[in-house]
Amino acid sequence: MDQVRAFVERTPFNRIDTIILRVENLERAIRWYRKVLGTDPVFHDDAERLAVLGVGSGSLTLWQRRPGEASPAPAGRSGTYPIFAVDDVEAAHVFASAHAHGVEAIQAGAGVRFFGFSDPDGNYLEACQVLEA
């Protein structure tokens, strides 16, 4: 524990504040994420075309692409993406199947069950349940 404390004391970085997802239409994205995450924006900047949604102890920032800006990479694990913690992966899968795009089958890994899905803009997202030992 002393090693962890020493590391924390010498670095200024203590948590991830937000993850930015680029979207085609900010208002549409806010509506979708509100439905899926059950949260309203805690900050909205019309000039920058971005909105920050509170998620747990962090946040997710939706930022509208400007005309001509490239779309996100195709859905899949080829880049950076958020993983949302869930208590019941089966229930989350049913919910995502009704509201999301490209919902993958539930998979199992080392102590977890998870699945991927996409938002309306093709941003890849994942839901993960940590299994009790």
PDB file of C-alpha atoms in Angstrom, residues 53-106:
ATOM      1  CA  LEU A  53     -22.900  14.020 -19.249  1.00  0.00           C
ATOM      2  CA  GLY A  54     -22.172  12.879 -15.708  1.00  0.00           C
ATOM      3  CA  VAL A  55     -21.502   9.134 -15.561  1.00  0.00           C
ATOM      4  CA  GLY A  56     -20.598   7.716 -12.159  1.00  0.00           C
ATOM      5  CA  SER A  57     -17.592   9.610 -10.809  1.00  0.00           C
ATOM      6  CA  GLY A  58     -16.508  10.712 -14.299  1.00  0.00           C
ATOM      7  CA  SER A  59     -18.121  12.088 -17.397  1.00  0.00           C
ATOM      8  CA  LEU A  60     -18.720  11.549 -21.080  1.00  0.00           C
ATOM      9  CA  THR A  61     -18.399  14.532 -23.416  1.00  0.00           C
ATOM     10  CA  LEU A  62     -20.379  14.558 -26.646  1.00  0.00           C
ATOM     11  CA  TRP A  63     -18.773  16.893 -29.166  1.00  0.00           C
ATOM     12  CA  GLN A  64     -20.375  17.569 -32.524  1.00  0.00           C
ATOM     13  CA  ARG A  65     -18.120  17.177 -35.540  1.00  0.00           C
ATOM     14  CA  ARG A  66     -17.787  20.193 -37.783  1.00  0.00           C
ATOM     15  CA  PRO A  67     -18.908  19.944 -41.424  1.00  0.00           C
ATOM     16  CA  GLY A  68     -16.360  17.919 -43.373  1.00  0.00           C
ATOM     17  CA  GLU A  69     -14.753  16.371 -40.284  1.00  0.00           C
ATOM     18  CA  ALA A  70     -14.187  12.639 -40.561  1.00  0.00           C
ATOM     19  CA  SER A  71     -16.603  10.195 -38.951  1.00  0.00           C
ATOM     20  CA  PRO A  72     -15.395   7.916 -36.162  1.00  0.00           C
ATOM     21  CA  ALA A  73     -13.673   4.678 -37.052  1.00  0.00           C
ATOM     22  CA  PRO A  74     -16.065   1.843 -37.882  1.00  0.00           C
ATOM     23  CA  ALA A  75     -17.636   0.201 -34.850  1.00  0.00           C
ATOM     24  CA  GLY A  76     -15.316  -2.258 -33.176  1.00  0.00           C
ATOM     25  CA  ARG A  77     -12.415  -2.478 -30.805  1.00  0.00           C
ATOM     26  CA  SER A  78      -9.943  -0.785 -33.129  1.00  0.00           C
ATOM     27  CA  GLY A  79      -9.653   2.413 -31.102  1.00  0.00           C
ATOM     28  CA  THR A  80     -10.433   4.072 -27.817  1.00  0.00           C
ATOM     29  CA  TYR A  81     -13.893   3.468 -26.397  1.00  0.00           C
ATOM     30  CA  PRO A  82     -15.668   3.721 -23.040  1.00  0.00           C
ATOM     31  CA  ILE A  83     -16.601   0.655 -21.040  1.00  0.00           C
ATOM     32  CA  PHE A  84     -19.635   1.086 -18.797  1.00  0.00           C
ATOM     33  CA  ALA A  85     -19.857  -0.933 -15.590  1.00  0.00           C
ATOM     34  CA  VAL A  86     -23.135  -2.818 -15.156  1.00  0.00           C
ATOM     35  CA  ASP A  87     -24.500  -4.876 -12.268  1.00  0.00           C
ATOM     36  CA  ASP A  88     -26.433  -7.305 -14.496  1.00  0.00           C
ATOM     37  CA  VAL A  89     -25.005  -7.918 -17.966  1.00  0.00           C
ATOM     38  CA  GLU A  90     -28.093  -9.868 -19.062  1.00  0.00           C
ATOM     39  CA  ALA A  91     -30.442  -6.979 -18.225  1.00  0.00           C
ATOM     40  CA  ALA A  92     -28.056  -4.486 -19.819  1.00  0.00           C
ATOM     41  CA  HIS A  93     -27.958  -6.635 -22.966  1.00  0.00           C
ATOM     42  CA  VAL A  94     -31.759  -6.691 -23.215  1.00  0.00           C
ATOM     43  CA  PHE A  95     -31.874  -2.910 -22.717  1.00  0.00           C
ATOM     44  CA  ALA A  96     -29.120  -2.245 -25.268  1.00  0.00           C
ATOM     45  CA  SER A  97     -30.801  -4.558 -27.774  1.00  0.00           C
ATOM     46  CA  ALA A  98     -33.870  -2.316 -27.642  1.00  0.00           C
ATOM     47  CA  HIS A  99     -31.974   0.996 -27.860  1.00  0.00           C
ATOM     48  CA  ALA A 100     -28.549   0.549 -29.456  1.00  0.00           C
ATOM     49  CA  HIS A 101     -27.021  -0.514 -32.749  1.00  0.00           C
ATOM     50  CA  GLY A 102     -24.826  -3.516 -33.511  1.00  0.00           C
ATOM     51  CA  VAL A 103     -25.348  -5.190 -30.152  1.00  0.00           C
ATOM     52  CA  GLU A 104     -22.907  -8.088 -29.851  1.00  0.00           C
ATOM     53  CA  ALA A 105     -23.450 -11.366 -28.041  1.00  0.00           C
ATOM     54  CA  ILE A 106     -22.449 -11.511 -24.388  1.00  0.00           C
TER      55      ILE A 106
END
